[in-house]
Coordinates of C-alpha atoms in Angstrom, one line a residue:
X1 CA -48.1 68.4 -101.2
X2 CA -49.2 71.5 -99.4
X3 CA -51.0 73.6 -97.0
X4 CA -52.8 76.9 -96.4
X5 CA -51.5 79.9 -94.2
X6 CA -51.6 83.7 -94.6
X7 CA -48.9 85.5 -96.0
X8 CA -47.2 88.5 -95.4
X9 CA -48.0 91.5 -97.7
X10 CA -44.6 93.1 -97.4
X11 CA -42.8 90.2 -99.2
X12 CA -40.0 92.0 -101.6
X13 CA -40.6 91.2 -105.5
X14 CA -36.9 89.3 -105.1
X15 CA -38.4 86.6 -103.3
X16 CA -40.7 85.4 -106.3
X17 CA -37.3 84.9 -108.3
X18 CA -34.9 83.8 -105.7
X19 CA -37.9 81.3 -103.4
X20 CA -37.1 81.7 -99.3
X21 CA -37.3 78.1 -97.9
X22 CA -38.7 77.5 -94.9
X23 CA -38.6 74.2 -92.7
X24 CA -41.7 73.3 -90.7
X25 CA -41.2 70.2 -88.0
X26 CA -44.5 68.6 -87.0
X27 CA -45.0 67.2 -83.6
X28 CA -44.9 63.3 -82.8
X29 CA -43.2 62.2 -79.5
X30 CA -40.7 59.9 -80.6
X31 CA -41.8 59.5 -84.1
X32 CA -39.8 62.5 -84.5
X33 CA -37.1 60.4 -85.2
X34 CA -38.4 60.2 -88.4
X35 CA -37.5 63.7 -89.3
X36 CA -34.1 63.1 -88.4
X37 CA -33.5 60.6 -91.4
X38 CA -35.3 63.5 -93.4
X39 CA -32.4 66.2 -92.6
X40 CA -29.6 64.0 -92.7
X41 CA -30.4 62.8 -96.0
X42 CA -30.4 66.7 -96.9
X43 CA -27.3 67.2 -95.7
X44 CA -25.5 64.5 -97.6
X45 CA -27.3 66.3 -100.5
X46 CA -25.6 69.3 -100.0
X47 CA -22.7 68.6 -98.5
X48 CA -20.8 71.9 -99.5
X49 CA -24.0 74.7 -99.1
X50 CA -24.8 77.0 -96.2
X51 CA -27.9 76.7 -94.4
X52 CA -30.5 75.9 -96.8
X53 CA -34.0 76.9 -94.8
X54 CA -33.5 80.5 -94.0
X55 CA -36.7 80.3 -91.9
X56 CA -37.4 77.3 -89.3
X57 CA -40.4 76.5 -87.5
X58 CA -40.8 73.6 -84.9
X59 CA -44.0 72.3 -83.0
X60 CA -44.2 69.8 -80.3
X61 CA -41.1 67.5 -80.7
X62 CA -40.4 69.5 -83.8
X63 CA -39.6 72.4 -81.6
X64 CA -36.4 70.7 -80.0
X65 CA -34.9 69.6 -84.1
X66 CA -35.9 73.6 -84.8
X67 CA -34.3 74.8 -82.1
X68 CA -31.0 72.9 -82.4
X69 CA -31.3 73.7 -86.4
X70 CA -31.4 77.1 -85.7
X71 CA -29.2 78.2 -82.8
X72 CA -26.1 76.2 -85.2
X73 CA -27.5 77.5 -88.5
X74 CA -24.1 78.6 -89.8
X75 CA -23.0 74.8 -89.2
X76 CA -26.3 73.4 -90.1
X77 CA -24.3 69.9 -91.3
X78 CA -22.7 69.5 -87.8
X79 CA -26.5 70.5 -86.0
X80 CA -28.3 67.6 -87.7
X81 CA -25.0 65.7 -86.9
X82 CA -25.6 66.1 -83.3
X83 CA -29.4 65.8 -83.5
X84 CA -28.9 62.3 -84.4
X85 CA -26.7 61.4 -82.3
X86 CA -28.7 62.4 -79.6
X87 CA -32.2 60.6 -81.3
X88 CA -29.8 57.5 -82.6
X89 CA -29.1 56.6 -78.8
X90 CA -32.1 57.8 -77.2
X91 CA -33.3 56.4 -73.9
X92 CA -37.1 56.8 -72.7
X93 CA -35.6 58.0 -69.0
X94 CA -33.7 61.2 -70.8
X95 CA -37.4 62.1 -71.9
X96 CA -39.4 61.4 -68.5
X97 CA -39.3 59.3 -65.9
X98 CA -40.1 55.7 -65.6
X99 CA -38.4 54.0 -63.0
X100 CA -40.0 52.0 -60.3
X101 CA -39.6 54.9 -57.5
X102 CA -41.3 57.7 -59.4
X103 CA -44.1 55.0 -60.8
X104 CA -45.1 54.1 -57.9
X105 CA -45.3 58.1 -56.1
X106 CA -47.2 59.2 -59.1
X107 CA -49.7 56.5 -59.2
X108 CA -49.7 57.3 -55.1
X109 CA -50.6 60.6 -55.7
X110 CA -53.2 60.3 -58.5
X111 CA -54.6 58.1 -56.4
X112 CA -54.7 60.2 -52.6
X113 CA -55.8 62.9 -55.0
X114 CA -59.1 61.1 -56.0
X115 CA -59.6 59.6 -53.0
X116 CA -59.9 62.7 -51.3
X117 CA -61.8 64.7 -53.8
X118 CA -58.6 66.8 -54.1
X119 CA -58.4 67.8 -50.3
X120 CA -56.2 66.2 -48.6
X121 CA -53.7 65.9 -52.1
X122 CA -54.3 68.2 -55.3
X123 CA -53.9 66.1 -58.7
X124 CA -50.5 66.0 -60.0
X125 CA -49.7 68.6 -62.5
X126 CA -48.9 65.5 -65.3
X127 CA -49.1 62.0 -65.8
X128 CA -45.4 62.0 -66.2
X129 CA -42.6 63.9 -64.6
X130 CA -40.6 65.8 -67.7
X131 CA -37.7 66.9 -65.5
X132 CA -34.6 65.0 -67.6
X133 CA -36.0 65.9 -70.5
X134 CA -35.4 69.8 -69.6
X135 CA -32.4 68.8 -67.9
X136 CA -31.3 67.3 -71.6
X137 CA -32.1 70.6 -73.9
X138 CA -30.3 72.7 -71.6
X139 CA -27.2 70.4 -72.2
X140 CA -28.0 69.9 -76.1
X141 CA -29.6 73.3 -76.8
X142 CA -27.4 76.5 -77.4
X143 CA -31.2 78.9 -77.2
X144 CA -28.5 81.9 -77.5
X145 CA -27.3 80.8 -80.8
X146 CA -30.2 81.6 -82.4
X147 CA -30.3 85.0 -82.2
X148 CA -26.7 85.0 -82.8
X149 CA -27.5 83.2 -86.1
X150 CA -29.9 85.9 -87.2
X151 CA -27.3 88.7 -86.3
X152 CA -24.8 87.1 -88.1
X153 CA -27.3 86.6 -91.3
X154 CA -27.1 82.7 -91.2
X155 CA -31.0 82.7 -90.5
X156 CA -34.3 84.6 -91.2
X157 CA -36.4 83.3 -88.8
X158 CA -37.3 80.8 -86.0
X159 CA -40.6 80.3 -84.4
X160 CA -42.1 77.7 -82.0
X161 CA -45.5 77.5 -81.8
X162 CA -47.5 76.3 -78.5
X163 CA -51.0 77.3 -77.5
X164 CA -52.1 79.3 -74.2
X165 CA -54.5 77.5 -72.0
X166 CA -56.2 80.9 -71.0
X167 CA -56.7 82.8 -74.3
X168 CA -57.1 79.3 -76.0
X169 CA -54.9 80.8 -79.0
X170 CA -52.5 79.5 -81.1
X171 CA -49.6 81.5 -80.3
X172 CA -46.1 81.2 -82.7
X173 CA -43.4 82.8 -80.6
X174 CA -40.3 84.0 -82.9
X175 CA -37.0 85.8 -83.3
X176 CA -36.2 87.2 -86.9
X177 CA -34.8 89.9 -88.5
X178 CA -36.5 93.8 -87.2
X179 CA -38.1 93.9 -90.2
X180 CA -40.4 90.6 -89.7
X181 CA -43.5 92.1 -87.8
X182 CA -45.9 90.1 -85.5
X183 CA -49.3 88.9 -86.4
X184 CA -52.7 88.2 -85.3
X185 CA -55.5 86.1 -86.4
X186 CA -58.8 84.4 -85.2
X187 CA -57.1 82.5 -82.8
X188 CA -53.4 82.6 -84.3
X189 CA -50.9 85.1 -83.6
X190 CA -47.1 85.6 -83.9
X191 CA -45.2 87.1 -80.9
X192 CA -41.4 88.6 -81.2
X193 CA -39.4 87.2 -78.1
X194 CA -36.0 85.8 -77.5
X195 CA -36.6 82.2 -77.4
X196 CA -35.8 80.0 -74.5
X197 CA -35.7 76.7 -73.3
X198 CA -39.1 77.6 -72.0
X199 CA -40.2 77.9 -75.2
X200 CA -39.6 74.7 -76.2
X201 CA -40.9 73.2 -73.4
X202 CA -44.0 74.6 -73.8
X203 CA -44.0 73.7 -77.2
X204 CA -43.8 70.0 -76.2
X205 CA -46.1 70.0 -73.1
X206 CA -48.4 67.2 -74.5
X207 CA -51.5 67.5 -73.0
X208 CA -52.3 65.2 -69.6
X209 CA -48.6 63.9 -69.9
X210 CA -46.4 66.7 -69.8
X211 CA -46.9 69.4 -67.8
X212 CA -47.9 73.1 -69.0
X213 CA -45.2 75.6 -69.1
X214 CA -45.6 79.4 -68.0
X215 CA -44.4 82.3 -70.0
X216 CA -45.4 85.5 -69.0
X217 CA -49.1 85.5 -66.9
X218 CA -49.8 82.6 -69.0
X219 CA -49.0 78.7 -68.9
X220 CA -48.6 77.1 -72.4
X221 CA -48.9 73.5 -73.8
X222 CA -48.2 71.6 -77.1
X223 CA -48.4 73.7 -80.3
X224 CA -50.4 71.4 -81.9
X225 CA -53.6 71.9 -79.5
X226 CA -54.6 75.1 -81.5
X227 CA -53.0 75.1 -84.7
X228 CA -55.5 75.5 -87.3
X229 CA -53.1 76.4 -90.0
X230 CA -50.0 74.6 -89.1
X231 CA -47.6 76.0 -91.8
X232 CA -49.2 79.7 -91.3
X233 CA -46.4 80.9 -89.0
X234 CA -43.8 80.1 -91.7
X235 CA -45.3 82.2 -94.2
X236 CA -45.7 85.3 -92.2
X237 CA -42.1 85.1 -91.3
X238 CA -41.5 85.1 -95.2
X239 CA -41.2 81.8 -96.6
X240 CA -42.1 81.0 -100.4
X241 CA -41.3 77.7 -100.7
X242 CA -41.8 75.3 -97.5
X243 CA -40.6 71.7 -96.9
X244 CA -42.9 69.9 -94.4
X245 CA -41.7 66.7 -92.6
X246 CA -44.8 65.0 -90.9
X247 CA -44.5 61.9 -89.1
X248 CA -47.8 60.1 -90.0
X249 CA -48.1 57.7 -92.7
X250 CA -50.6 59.1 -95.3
X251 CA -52.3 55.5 -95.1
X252 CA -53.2 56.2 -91.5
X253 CA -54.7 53.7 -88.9
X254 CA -57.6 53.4 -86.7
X255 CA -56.9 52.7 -83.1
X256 CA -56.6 48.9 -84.0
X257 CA -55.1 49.1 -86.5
X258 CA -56.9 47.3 -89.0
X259 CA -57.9 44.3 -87.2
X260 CA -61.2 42.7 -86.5
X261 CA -62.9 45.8 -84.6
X262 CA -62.5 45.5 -80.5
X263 CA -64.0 48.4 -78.1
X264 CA -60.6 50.6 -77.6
X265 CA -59.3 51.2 -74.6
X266 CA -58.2 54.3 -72.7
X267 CA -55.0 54.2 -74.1
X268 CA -56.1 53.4 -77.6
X269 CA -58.3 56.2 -77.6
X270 CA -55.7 58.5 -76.4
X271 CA -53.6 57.1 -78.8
X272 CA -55.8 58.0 -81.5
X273 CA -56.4 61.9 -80.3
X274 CA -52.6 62.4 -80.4
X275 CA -52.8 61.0 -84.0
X276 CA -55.5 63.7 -84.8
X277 CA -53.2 66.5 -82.3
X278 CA -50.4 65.9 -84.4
X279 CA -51.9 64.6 -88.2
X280 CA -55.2 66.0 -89.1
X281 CA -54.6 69.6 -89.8
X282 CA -52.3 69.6 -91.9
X283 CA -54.3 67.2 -94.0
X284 CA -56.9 69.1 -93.8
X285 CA -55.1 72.3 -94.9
X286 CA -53.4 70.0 -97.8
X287 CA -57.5 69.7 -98.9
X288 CA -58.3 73.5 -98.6
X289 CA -54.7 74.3 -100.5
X290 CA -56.4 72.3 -103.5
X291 CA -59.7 73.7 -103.8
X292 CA -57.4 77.1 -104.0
X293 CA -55.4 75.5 -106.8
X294 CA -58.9 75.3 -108.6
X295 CA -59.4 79.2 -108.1
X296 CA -56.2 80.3 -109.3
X297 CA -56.6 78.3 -112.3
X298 CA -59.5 79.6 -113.1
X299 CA -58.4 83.0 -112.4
X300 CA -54.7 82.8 -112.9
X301 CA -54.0 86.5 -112.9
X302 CA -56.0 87.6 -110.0
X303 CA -53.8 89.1 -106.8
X304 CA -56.1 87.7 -104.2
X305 CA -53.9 85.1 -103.7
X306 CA -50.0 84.3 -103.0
X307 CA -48.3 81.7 -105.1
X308 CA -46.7 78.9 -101.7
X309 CA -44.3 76.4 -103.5
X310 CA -44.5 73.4 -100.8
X311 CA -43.0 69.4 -99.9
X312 CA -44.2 67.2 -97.8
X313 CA -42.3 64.2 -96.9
X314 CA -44.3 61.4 -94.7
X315 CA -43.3 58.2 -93.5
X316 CA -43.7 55.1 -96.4
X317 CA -44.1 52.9 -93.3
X318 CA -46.8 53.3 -90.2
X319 CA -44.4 54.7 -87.2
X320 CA -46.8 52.2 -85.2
X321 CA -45.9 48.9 -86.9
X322 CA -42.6 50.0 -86.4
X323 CA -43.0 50.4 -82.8
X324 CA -44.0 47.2 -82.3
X325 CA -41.4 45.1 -83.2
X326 CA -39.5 46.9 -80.8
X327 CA -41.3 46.6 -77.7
X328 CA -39.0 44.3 -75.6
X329 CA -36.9 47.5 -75.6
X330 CA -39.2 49.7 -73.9
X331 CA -38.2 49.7 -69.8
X332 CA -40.9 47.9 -67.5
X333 CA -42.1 50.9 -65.8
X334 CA -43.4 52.3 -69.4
X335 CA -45.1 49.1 -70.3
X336 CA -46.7 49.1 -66.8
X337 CA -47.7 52.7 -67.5
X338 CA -49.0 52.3 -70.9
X339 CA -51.5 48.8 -69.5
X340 CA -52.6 50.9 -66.7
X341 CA -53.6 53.7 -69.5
X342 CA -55.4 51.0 -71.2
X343 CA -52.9 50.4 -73.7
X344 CA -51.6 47.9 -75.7
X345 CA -47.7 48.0 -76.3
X346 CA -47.8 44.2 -78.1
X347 CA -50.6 44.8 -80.6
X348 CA -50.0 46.2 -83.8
X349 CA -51.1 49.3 -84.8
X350 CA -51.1 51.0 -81.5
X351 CA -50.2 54.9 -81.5
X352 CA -49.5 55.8 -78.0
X353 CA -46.9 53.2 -78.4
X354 CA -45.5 54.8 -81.4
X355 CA -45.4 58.2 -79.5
X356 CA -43.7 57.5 -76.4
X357 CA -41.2 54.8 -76.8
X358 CA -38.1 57.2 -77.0
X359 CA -35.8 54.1 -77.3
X360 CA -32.7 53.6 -79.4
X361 CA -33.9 50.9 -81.3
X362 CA -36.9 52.5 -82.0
X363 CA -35.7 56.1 -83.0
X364 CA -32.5 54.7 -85.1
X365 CA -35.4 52.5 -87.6
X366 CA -37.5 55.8 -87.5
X367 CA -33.7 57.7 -88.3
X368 CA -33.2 54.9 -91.4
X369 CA -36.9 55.3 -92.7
X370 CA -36.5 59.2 -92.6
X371 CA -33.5 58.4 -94.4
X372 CA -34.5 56.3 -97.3
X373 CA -37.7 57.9 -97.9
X374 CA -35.7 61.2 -99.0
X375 CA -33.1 59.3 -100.8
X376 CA -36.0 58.3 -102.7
X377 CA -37.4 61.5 -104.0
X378 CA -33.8 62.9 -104.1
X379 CA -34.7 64.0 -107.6
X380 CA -37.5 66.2 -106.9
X381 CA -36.2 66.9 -103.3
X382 CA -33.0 68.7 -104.0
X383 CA -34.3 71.4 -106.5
X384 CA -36.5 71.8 -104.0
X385 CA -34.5 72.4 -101.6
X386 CA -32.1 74.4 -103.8
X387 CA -34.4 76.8 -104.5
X388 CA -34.6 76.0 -108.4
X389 CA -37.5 76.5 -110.6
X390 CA -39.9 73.9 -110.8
X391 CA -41.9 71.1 -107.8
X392 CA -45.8 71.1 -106.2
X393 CA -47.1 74.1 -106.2
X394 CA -50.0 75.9 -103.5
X395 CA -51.1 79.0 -103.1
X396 CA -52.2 80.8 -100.0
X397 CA -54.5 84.3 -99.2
X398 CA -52.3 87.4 -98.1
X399 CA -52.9 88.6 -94.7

């Protein structure tokens, strides 16, 4: 599969016989998991090789896998080694949290704050209180290693992308070699920093549930908000070939999930948005990639296009029938919170479910599925991967 961004002009001609492979990490809550399985596979491909995605980008939950990826590219093995470890025995109170206490003060305050119109109490910044989950990347993330793994030539690139709540753009924020300049589109642009854990946060600030994060004069939320050309930020920092781990079943789901149609709830419908956050773009850039595949064939030597080699591995199984069956794990206080949003933890088929239960059992399934699903393209995976000649083929426009 594949998708559409712009491409950097600058691109040396060694690139088109030696591909750069970048590694772009959708957001999805705790369906991240899934991606996981995905890199661990990889690295039991190639047990022996250096770091095999010179450039990394991460959005949303995608962000923390980059970030970790990155900062320990010149172990890349031992990085995914410790990423599930930490996904493998997950716990939803290292992510947010849900214990009777802070339940009850938040729904205190939403409520004081409605009651008064905002007077007597302003609205909580969130629905839910992402404090342990900071507290968590700054035990699990090295952010320093990242530009120490670009100085010591273990890693092109690394971007995060988020989206400012003021200029409404998407904006990628990265640390690559000097030679890798910034960007800017309609409502895209790349920006050279040193990241930080701030960074990441932002990157994950779901919208409503997570609060936004300030960087600079401006406060930033989830990548996903804005991102109308999800894998655009990997090209620009010079990748050829791209491996894209999503964490949607192509078969998708409505909010019930295929059962005799109900009116959704609150929490079904929000549910459903994060599916379309998180899924439809790059679908939709998957589409636009094709109708370019038409062009070029029709026109196979013009140079108003860039040859994009890309991968795209999604789940074989919903993430939400998956979440499910593992319900009873969830603690009380997020079951209380998802019926109070309207949702329903029990039914089948029910996203929000899928996105916030960061529970072991839960995340380990997600890790084996991640798992088996590579095993099973491991034929077309690995020369992918390798950088060998041959696998799907896009295109994309230079900048």
């Amino acid at each position: 599969m594949a998708t559409l961004p712009d491409a950097p002009p600058e691109l040396p001609a060694a690139a088109w016989r030696r591909p750069v492979v970048g590694l772009v990490l959708t957001g999805g809550g705790a369906r991240s998991a899934y991606q996981i399985g995905v890199l661990r596979a990889l690295a039991q491909m190639l047990p022996g090789a250096r770091n095999p995605f010179p450039v990394i980008v991460g959005t949303s939950a995608g962000a923390v896998a980059a970030s970790v990826l990155a900062a320990e590219a010149h172990a890349w093995r031992h990085a995914v080694a410790g990423l599930e470890r930490v996904w493998g025995n997950f716990r939803t109170e290292q992510v947010f949290y849900v214990d009777a206490p802070h339940m009850v003060r938040s729904g205190l305050h939403w409520t004081l704050a409605l009651l008064s119109s905002g007077l007597v109490l302003a609205p909580p910044k969130a629905i839910l209180d992402t404090a342990p989950l900071r507290a968590l990347l700054g035990r699990e993330v090295d952010c320093g290693g990242i530009r120490r793994s670009i100085e010591r030539g273990h890693l092109r690139a690394c971007a995060l992308c988020t989206t400012g709540y003021s200029s409404g753009q998407s904006v990628a924020y990265f640390d690559g070699r000097p030679q890798l300049a910034e960007w800017s589109r309609v409502q895209h642009i790349g920006r050279r920093t040193e990241l930080t854990l701030d960074h990441i946060m932002a990157s994950v600030a779901i919208p409503l549930l997570f609060s936004p994060i300030k960087l600079g004069a401006e406060y930033f939320g989830d990548g996903s908000m804005r991102q109308l050309n999800p894998l655009s930020p990997a090209i620009h920092l010079g990748a050829d070939r791209l491996l894209i781990i999503g964490v949607s079943s192509d078969q998708g789901s409505g909010v019930d999930g295929g059962a005799v149609p109900t009116m959704p709830t609150a929490g079904d419908v929000f549910g459903f948005m994060l599916d379309t956050l998180f899924t439809d773009r790059i679908y939709g850039d998957l589409e636009h990639i094709e109708r370019l595949n038409e062009l070029v064939r029709a026109a196979p030597h013009t140079r108003a296009v860039r040859r994009i080699e890309t991968f795209m591995i999604t789940p074989s199984v919903d993430p939400n029938e998956i979440a499910t069956q593992h319900v009873a794990a969830m603690p009380r206080g997020l079951r209380a919170l998802l019926r109070v949003l309207g949702g329903r933890p029990e039914v089948s088929g029910h996203q929000l479910t899928s996105y916030l239960t960061f529970e072991a059992p839960y995340t380990q399934a997600l890790i084996e599925l991640g798992y088996r699903d590579a095993m099973s393209v491991r034929s077309a995976l690995l020369p992918f991967v390798r950088g060998e000649a041959g696998g799907p083929t896009a295109v994309a426009p230079p900048a």
